[in-house]
Amino acid sequence: MTISAADLAACREMLKEGSHTFHAASLVLPRWISDPSVALYAFCRVADDAVDLGVDRAAAVEVLKDRLDCICRGLPMPNPADRAFADVVSRYGIPEAVPAALIEGLDWDAQGRRYETLSDLYSYCARVAGTVGVMMTLVMGQRSPEVVARACDLGCAMQLTNICRDVGEDARNGRIYLPLSWMREAGLDPDQWLKNPEFNPQIASIVKRLIDTADMLYDRATYGIANLPRACRPGIYAARALYAEIGREVERAGLDSISSRAVVSTGRKLAVLARMLVFNETEWKPAKNVQNRLGDMAETRFLVDAVIATPLREQPAAKAASTPIESKVAWVVDLFSRLERRDQMMQRSRV
């Protein structure tokens, strides 16, 4: 199975409207990166739209499950995103459990689910962000359990950063993603605080605690990045550094993400990128014995197990030659596009 030129063009057109950065970058990326990434993000876009914009969200989730079942059986429904994603699933051995978990995470958002413990919050992050990290890692040709686990760490860290940045915005829309048990430990009643979401020292301590948790996961993810294909490492590390910088901005604001939303300035982004995109062979030497050095998250283990249980049935097409800068830009765009898209859709669904 191969993605048809017509389906790929339709997927690119779909992404053009709401994912301008990804669309523009994909036009100059090497095909071995661009084509499967476009197909992957097009299906994610379809899933986001179906659940976040649907009148009956529960029904939309059930329809998505049926569509995914058809995709994974190699019998996609007759639309470009499904057919293109079916090719990616088959060619790169993406287990059905991974995109199914993404759909489950979208359903949790639609339900307005809250998370009592950090472990509960990890389970949510695994679904809405860890899943995409896993799929992109498989597209990059990496299937080892330790590297897949580190991709989960990176996705979860990014989602925790989003939560720290958006505490006030979420609260004003009636949502809490902070662990409820942490709020109670700090002397806050979640429901009472939600009625009048104001910044206070208790909220500051919780946000700091969650930023520290994200930073731990960013550090763990670094070991996985070191085992990616050489051309991909600088870009992925740059994405990791840029997202971690959001946490630094929250800290510079005194941990107050209620009064304002932390934004990393263009100048600071460029400074981070300039620093991280400089390839250093010693710094990027592949890590050894990753699993022995770091324990996996129990909440993402089901994604790793799904990859282990799913052998690669066909070899991906040979990689075309690409310039270093193309590869570096590609993976920064890929990792950011998904989370940026989720932010847009969540905001639109709250209006």
Coordinates of N, CA, C and O in Angstrom, one line a residue, residues 201-338:
P201 N -0.3 31.7 46.8 CA 0.9 30.9 47.1 C 0.7 29.4 46.9 O 1.6 28.6 46.5
Q202 N -0.5 28.9 47.2 CA -0.8 27.5 47.1 C -0.7 27.1 45.6 O -0.1 26.0 45.3
I203 N -1.4 27.8 44.8 CA -1.3 27.5 43.4 C 0.1 27.6 42.8 O 0.5 26.8 42.1
A204 N 0.8 28.6 43.3 CA 2.2 28.7 42.9 C 3.0 27.5 43.2 O 3.8 27.0 42.4
S205 N 2.8 26.9 44.4 CA 3.6 25.7 44.8 C 3.2 24.5 44.0 O 4.0 23.7 43.7
I206 N 1.9 24.4 43.6 CA 1.5 23.3 42.8 C 2.0 23.4 41.4 O 2.5 22.4 40.8
V207 N 2.0 24.6 40.8 CA 2.6 24.8 39.5 C 4.1 24.5 39.5 O 4.6 23.8 38.5
K208 N 4.8 25.0 40.5 CA 6.2 24.7 40.6 C 6.5 23.2 40.6 O 7.4 22.7 40.0
R209 N 5.7 22.5 41.4 CA 5.8 21.1 41.5 C 5.6 20.3 40.2 O 6.3 19.4 39.9
L210 N 4.6 20.8 39.4 CA 4.3 20.2 38.1 C 5.4 20.5 37.1 O 5.8 19.7 36.3
I211 N 6.0 21.8 37.2 CA 7.1 22.1 36.3 C 8.3 21.3 36.6 O 9.0 20.8 35.7
D212 N 8.6 21.1 37.9 CA 9.7 20.2 38.2 C 9.5 18.8 37.7 O 10.4 18.1 37.3
T213 N 8.3 18.3 37.8 CA 8.0 17.0 37.3 C 8.2 16.9 35.8 O 8.8 15.9 35.3
A214 N 7.8 17.9 35.0 CA 8.0 18.0 33.6 C 9.5 18.0 33.3 O 10.0 17.3 32.4
D215 N 10.3 18.8 34.1 CA 11.7 18.9 33.8 C 12.4 17.5 34.0 O 13.3 17.2 33.3
M216 N 11.9 16.8 35.0 CA 12.4 15.4 35.2 C 12.2 14.6 33.9 O 13.1 13.8 33.5
L217 N 11.0 14.7 33.4 CA 10.7 13.9 32.2 C 11.5 14.4 31.0 O 11.9 13.6 30.1
Y218 N 11.7 15.7 30.9 CA 12.5 16.2 29.8 C 13.9 15.6 29.9 O 14.6 15.3 28.9
D219 N 14.5 15.6 31.1 CA 15.8 15.0 31.3 C 15.8 13.5 30.9 O 16.8 13.1 30.2
R220 N 14.8 12.8 31.3 CA 14.7 11.4 30.9 C 14.6 11.2 29.4 O 15.3 10.3 28.8
A221 N 13.9 12.1 28.7 CA 13.7 12.0 27.3 C 15.0 12.2 26.5 O 15.2 11.7 25.4
T222 N 15.9 12.9 27.1 CA 17.2 13.2 26.4 C 17.9 11.9 26.1 O 18.6 11.8 25.0
Y223 N 17.8 10.9 26.9 CA 18.5 9.6 26.6 C 17.9 9.0 25.4 O 18.6 8.3 24.6
G224 N 16.6 9.1 25.2 CA 16.0 8.5 24.0 C 16.4 9.3 22.8 O 16.6 8.7 21.7
I225 N 16.5 10.6 22.9 CA 16.9 11.5 21.7 C 18.2 11.1 21.2 O 18.5 11.0 20.0
A226 N 19.1 10.7 22.2 CA 20.5 10.4 21.8 C 20.5 9.1 21.0 O 21.6 8.8 20.4
N227 N 19.5 8.3 21.0 CA 19.4 7.0 20.3 C 18.6 7.1 19.0 O 18.4 6.1 18.3
L228 N 18.2 8.3 18.6 CA 17.5 8.5 17.4 C 18.5 8.6 16.2 O 19.7 8.8 16.4
P229 N 18.0 8.5 15.0 CA 18.9 8.7 13.8 C 19.6 10.0 14.0 O 19.1 11.0 14.4
R230 N 20.9 10.1 13.6 CA 21.7 11.2 13.8 C 21.1 12.5 13.3 O 21.2 13.5 14.0
A231 N 20.5 12.5 12.1 CA 20.0 13.7 11.5 C 18.8 14.3 12.3 O 18.5 15.5 12.2
C232 N 18.1 13.4 13.1 CA 16.9 13.8 13.8 C 17.2 14.4 15.2 O 16.4 15.2 15.7
R233 N 18.4 14.1 15.7 CA 18.7 14.4 17.1 C 18.6 15.9 17.4 O 18.0 16.3 18.4
P234 N 19.3 16.8 16.7 CA 19.3 18.2 17.0 C 17.9 18.8 17.0 O 17.6 19.6 17.9
G235 N 17.1 18.5 16.0 CA 15.8 19.0 15.9 C 14.9 18.6 17.1 O 14.1 19.4 17.7
I236 N 14.9 17.3 17.4 CA 14.1 16.8 18.5 C 14.6 17.5 19.9 O 13.8 17.9 20.7
Y237 N 15.9 17.6 20.0 CA 16.4 18.2 21.3 C 16.0 19.7 21.3 O 15.7 20.2 22.4
A238 N 16.0 20.3 20.1 CA 15.5 21.7 20.1 C 14.1 21.9 20.5 O 13.7 22.8 21.2
A239 N 13.2 20.9 20.0 CA 11.8 21.0 20.4 C 11.7 20.8 21.9 O 10.9 21.5 22.6
R240 N 12.4 19.9 22.4 CA 12.4 19.6 23.9 C 12.8 20.9 24.7 O 12.2 21.3 25.6
A241 N 13.9 21.5 24.2 CA 14.4 22.7 24.9 C 13.4 23.9 24.7 O 13.2 24.6 25.7
L242 N 12.7 24.0 23.6 CA 11.8 25.1 23.4 C 10.6 24.9 24.3 O 10.1 25.9 24.9
Y243 N 10.1 23.7 24.4 CA 8.9 23.5 25.3 C 9.3 23.7 26.8 O 8.5 24.2 27.5
A244 N 10.5 23.2 27.1 CA 10.9 23.4 28.5 C 11.1 24.9 28.8 O 10.8 25.3 30.0
E245 N 11.4 25.7 27.8 CA 11.5 27.1 28.0 C 10.2 27.8 28.4 O 10.2 28.8 29.1
I246 N 9.1 27.2 28.0 CA 7.8 27.7 28.5 C 7.7 27.6 30.0 O 7.2 28.5 30.7
G247 N 8.2 26.5 30.6 CA 8.2 26.4 32.0 C 9.1 27.5 32.7 O 8.8 28.0 33.7
R248 N 10.2 27.8 32.0 CA 11.1 28.9 32.5 C 10.3 30.2 32.5 O 10.5 31.0 33.4
E249 N 9.5 30.5 31.5 CA 8.8 31.7 31.4 C 7.7 31.8 32.5 O 7.5 32.8 33.1
V250 N 7.1 30.6 32.8 CA 6.1 30.6 33.9 C 6.9 30.9 35.2 O 6.4 31.7 36.1
E251 N 8.1 30.4 35.4 CA 8.8 30.7 36.6 C 9.2 32.2 36.7 O 9.2 32.8 37.7
R252 N 9.6 32.8 35.5 CA 10.0 34.2 35.5 C 8.8 35.0 35.9 O 9.0 36.2 36.4
A253 N 7.6 34.5 35.6 CA 6.4 35.3 36.0 C 5.9 35.0 37.4 O 4.8 35.4 37.8
G254 N 6.8 34.5 38.2 CA 6.5 34.2 39.6 C 5.5 33.0 39.7 O 4.8 32.9 40.8
L255 N 5.5 32.1 38.7 CA 4.6 30.9 38.8 C 3.1 31.3 38.7 O 2.2 30.5 38.9
D256 N 2.9 32.5 38.2 CA 1.5 33.0 38.1 C 1.0 32.8 36.6 O 1.3 33.6 35.7
S257 N 0.4 31.7 36.4 CA -0.2 31.4 35.1 C -1.7 31.6 35.1 O -2.5 31.1 34.3
I258 N -2.2 32.4 36.1 CA -3.6 32.7 36.3 C -3.8 34.1 35.7 O -4.7 34.3 34.8
S259 N -3.0 35.1 36.0 CA -3.2 36.4 35.6 C -2.8 36.6 34.1 O -3.4 37.5 33.4
S260 N -1.9 35.8 33.6 CA -1.4 35.9 32.2 C -1.0 34.5 31.8 O -0.7 33.6 32.6
R261 N -0.8 34.4 30.5 CA -0.4 33.2 29.8 C 1.1 33.3 29.4 O 1.4 34.2 28.6
A262 N 1.9 32.5 29.8 CA 3.4 32.6 29.5 C 3.6 32.4 28.0 O 3.0 31.4 27.4
V263 N 4.4 33.2 27.4 CA 4.7 33.2 26.0 C 6.2 33.3 25.8 O 6.8 34.3 26.4
V264 N 6.8 32.4 25.1 CA 8.3 32.5 24.9 C 8.4 33.5 23.7 O 7.9 33.2 22.6
S265 N 9.2 34.5 23.9 CA 9.4 35.5 22.9 C 10.1 35.0 21.7 O 10.8 34.0 21.8
T266 N 9.9 35.6 20.5 CA 10.6 35.1 19.3 C 12.1 35.2 19.5 O 12.8 34.2 19.1
G267 N 12.6 36.2 20.1 CA 14.0 36.3 20.3 C 14.5 35.2 21.2 O 15.6 34.6 20.8
R268 N 13.8 34.8 22.2 CA 14.3 33.8 23.1 C 14.2 32.4 22.3 O 15.1 31.6 22.5
K269 N 13.1 32.2 21.5 CA 13.0 31.0 20.8 C 14.2 30.9 19.8 O 14.8 29.8 19.7
L270 N 14.5 31.9 19.1 CA 15.7 31.9 18.2 C 17.0 31.6 18.9 O 17.8 30.9 18.4
A271 N 17.1 32.2 20.1 CA 18.3 31.9 20.9 C 18.4 30.4 21.3 O 19.5 29.8 21.2
V272 N 17.3 29.9 21.7 CA 17.3 28.4 22.1 C 17.6 27.6 20.8 O 18.4 26.7 20.9
L273 N 17.0 27.9 19.7 CA 17.2 27.1 18.5 C 18.6 27.2 18.0 O 19.2 26.2 17.6
A274 N 19.2 28.4 18.1 CA 20.6 28.6 17.6 C 21.5 27.8 18.5 O 22.5 27.2 18.0
R275 N 21.2 27.7 19.8 CA 22.1 26.9 20.7 C 21.9 25.4 20.4 O 22.9 24.7 20.4
M276 N 20.7 25.0 20.2 CA 20.4 23.5 20.2 C 20.6 22.9 18.8 O 20.8 21.7 18.7
L277 N 20.5 23.7 17.7 CA 20.7 23.1 16.4 C 22.1 23.0 16.0 O 22.4 22.5 14.9
V278 N 23.0 23.4 16.8 CA 24.4 23.2 16.5 C 24.8 21.7 16.9 O 24.8 21.4 18.0
F279 N 25.1 20.9 15.9 CA 25.4 19.5 16.1 C 26.7 19.3 16.8 O 27.7 19.9 16.3
N280 N 26.8 18.6 17.8 CA 28.0 18.3 18.5 C 28.1 16.7 18.7 O 27.3 16.1 19.4
E281 N 29.0 16.1 18.0 CA 29.1 14.7 18.0 C 29.3 14.1 19.4 O 28.7 13.1 19.7
T282 N 30.0 14.7 20.2 CA 30.2 14.2 21.6 C 29.0 14.3 22.4 O 28.6 13.3 23.0
E283 N 28.3 15.4 22.3 CA 27.1 15.6 23.1 C 26.0 14.6 22.6 O 25.2 14.2 23.5
W284 N 25.9 14.3 21.3 CA 24.8 13.4 20.8 C 25.3 12.0 20.7 O 24.6 11.2 19.9
K285 N 26.3 11.6 21.3 CA 26.7 10.2 21.3 C 25.5 9.3 21.9 O 25.0 9.6 22.9
P286 N 25.1 8.3 21.2 CA 24.0 7.5 21.6 C 24.1 6.9 23.0 O 25.2 6.5 23.4
A287 N 23.1 7.0 23.8 CA 23.1 6.5 25.2 C 23.0 5.0 25.2 O 22.4 4.4 24.4
K288 N 23.7 4.4 26.2 CA 23.7 3.0 26.4 C 22.9 2.6 27.6 O 22.8 3.3 28.6
N289 N 22.3 1.4 27.6 CA 21.6 0.8 28.8 C 20.6 1.8 29.3 O 20.5 2.0 30.5
V290 N 19.8 2.4 28.4 CA 18.8 3.4 28.9 C 17.9 2.8 29.9 O 17.6 3.4 30.9
Q291 N 17.3 1.6 29.6 CA 16.3 1.1 30.5 C 16.9 0.7 31.8 O 16.2 0.8 32.9
N292 N 18.2 0.4 31.9 CA 18.8 0.1 33.2 C 19.0 1.4 34.0 O 19.0 1.4 35.2
R293 N 19.1 2.5 33.3 CA 19.4 3.8 34.0 C 18.1 4.5 34.4 O 18.1 5.3 35.4
L294 N 17.0 4.2 33.7 CA 15.8 4.9 34.0 C 14.6 3.9 34.0 O 14.5 3.1 33.1
G295 N 13.8 4.0 35.0 CA 12.6 3.2 35.0 C 11.5 3.8 34.1 O 11.3 5.0 34.1
D296 N 10.7 3.0 33.4 CA 9.7 3.4 32.6 C 8.5 3.9 33.4 O 8.3 3.4 34.6
M297 N 7.7 4.8 32.9 CA 6.4 5.2 33.6 C 5.4 4.1 33.4 O 5.2 3.6 32.3
A298 N 4.8 3.7 34.5 CA 3.8 2.6 34.5 C 2.6 3.0 33.6 O 2.0 2.2 32.9
E299 N 2.3 4.3 33.6 CA 1.1 4.8 32.8 C 1.3 4.8 31.3 O 0.3 4.9 30.6
T300 N 2.6 4.7 30.8 CA 2.8 4.7 29.4 C 3.3 3.3 28.9 O 3.5 3.1 27.8
R301 N 3.4 2.4 29.9 CA 3.9 1.1 29.5 C 3.0 0.3 28.5 O 3.5 -0.4 27.7
F302 N 1.7 0.6 28.5 CA 0.8 -0.1 27.6 C 1.2 0.3 26.1 O 1.0 -0.5 25.2
L303 N 1.7 1.5 25.9 CA 2.1 2.0 24.6 C 3.3 1.2 24.2 O 3.5 0.8 23.0
V304 N 4.3 1.1 25.1 CA 5.5 0.4 24.8 C 5.2 -1.1 24.5 O 5.8 -1.6 23.5
D305 N 4.4 -1.7 25.3 CA 4.0 -3.1 25.1 C 3.3 -3.3 23.8 O 3.5 -4.3 23.1
A306 N 2.5 -2.3 23.3 CA 1.8 -2.4 22.1 C 2.8 -2.5 20.9 O 2.7 -3.2 19.9
V307 N 3.9 -1.7 21.0 CA 4.9 -1.6 20.0 C 5.7 -3.0 20.0 O 5.9 -3.5 18.9
I308 N 6.0 -3.5 21.1 CA 6.7 -4.7 21.2 C 5.9 -5.9 20.6 O 6.5 -6.7 19.9
A309 N 4.6 -5.8 20.8 CA 3.8 -6.9 20.3 C 3.4 -6.8 18.8 O 2.7 -7.6 18.2
T310 N 3.8 -5.7 18.2 CA 3.5 -5.4 16.8 C 4.7 -5.4 15.9 O 5.4 -4.4 15.8
P311 N 5.0 -6.5 15.2 CA 6.2 -6.6 14.4 C 6.0 -5.7 13.1 O 4.9 -5.5 12.7
L312 N 7.1 -5.3 12.6 CA 7.1 -4.5 11.4 C 7.0 -5.5 10.2 O 7.8 -6.3 9.9
R313 N 5.8 -5.4 9.5 CA 5.6 -6.4 8.4 C 6.2 -6.0 7.1 O 6.4 -6.8 6.2
E314 N 6.5 -4.7 6.8 CA 7.1 -4.3 5.6 C 8.1 -3.2 5.9 O 8.0 -2.5 6.9
Q315 N 9.1 -3.1 5.1 CA 10.2 -2.1 5.3 C 9.7 -0.8 4.7 O 9.2 -0.8 3.6
P316 N 9.9 0.3 5.4 CA 9.6 1.6 4.9 C 10.4 1.9 3.6 O 11.5 1.3 3.4
A317 N 10.0 2.7 2.8 CA 10.7 3.1 1.6 C 12.1 3.7 1.9 O 12.2 4.3 3.0
A318 N 13.0 3.5 1.0 CA 14.4 4.0 1.3 C 14.3 5.5 1.5 O 13.6 6.2 0.8
K319 N 15.1 6.0 2.4 CA 15.2 7.4 2.7 C 16.0 8.2 1.6 O 17.1 7.8 1.3
A320 N 15.3 9.2 1.1 CA 16.0 10.1 0.2 C 17.0 10.9 0.9 O 16.9 11.2 2.1
A321 N 18.1 11.3 0.1 CA 19.1 12.2 0.7 C 18.5 13.5 1.1 O 17.6 14.0 0.4
S322 N 18.9 14.1 2.2 CA 18.3 15.4 2.7 C 19.4 16.2 3.3 O 20.4 15.7 3.8
T323 N 19.3 17.5 3.3 CA 20.3 18.3 3.9 C 20.0 18.4 5.4 O 18.9 18.2 5.9
P324 N 21.1 18.6 6.1 CA 21.0 18.6 7.6 C 19.9 19.5 8.1 O 19.1 19.2 9.0
I325 N 19.8 20.8 7.5 CA 18.9 21.7 8.1 C 17.5 21.3 7.8 O 16.6 21.5 8.6
E326 N 17.2 20.6 6.7 CA 15.8 20.1 6.5 C 15.4 19.1 7.6 O 14.3 19.2 8.1
S327 N 16.3 18.2 7.9 CA 16.0 17.2 8.9 C 15.8 17.9 10.3 O 14.9 17.5 11.0
K328 N 16.6 18.9 10.6 CA 16.5 19.5 11.9 C 15.1 20.3 12.0 O 14.4 20.2 13.0
V329 N 14.8 21.0 10.9 CA 13.5 21.7 10.9 C 12.3 20.7 11.0 O 11.3 21.0 11.7
A330 N 12.5 19.6 10.3 CA 11.3 18.7 10.2 C 10.8 18.2 11.6 O 9.6 18.3 11.9
W331 N 11.7 17.8 12.5 CA 11.3 17.3 13.7 C 10.8 18.3 14.7 O 10.0 18.0 15.6
V332 N 11.4 19.5 14.6 CA 10.8 20.6 15.5 C 9.4 20.8 15.1 O 8.5 20.9 15.9
V333 N 9.1 20.9 13.8 CA 7.8 21.2 13.3 C 6.8 20.0 13.7 O 5.7 20.3 14.2
D334 N 7.3 18.8 13.5 CA 6.4 17.7 13.8 C 6.0 17.6 15.3 O 4.8 17.5 15.6
L335 N 6.9 17.8 16.2 CA 6.5 17.7 17.6 C 5.7 18.9 18.1 O 4.8 18.7 18.9
F336 N 5.9 20.1 17.5 CA 5.2 21.2 17.9 C 3.8 21.2 17.3 O 2.8 21.7 18.0
S337 N 3.6 20.8 16.1 CA 2.3 20.9 15.4 C 1.2 20.2 16.2 O 0.1 20.8 16.3
R338 N 1.4 19.1 16.7 CA 0.3 18.3 17.3 C -0.2 19.1 18.6 O -1.4 19.3 18.7

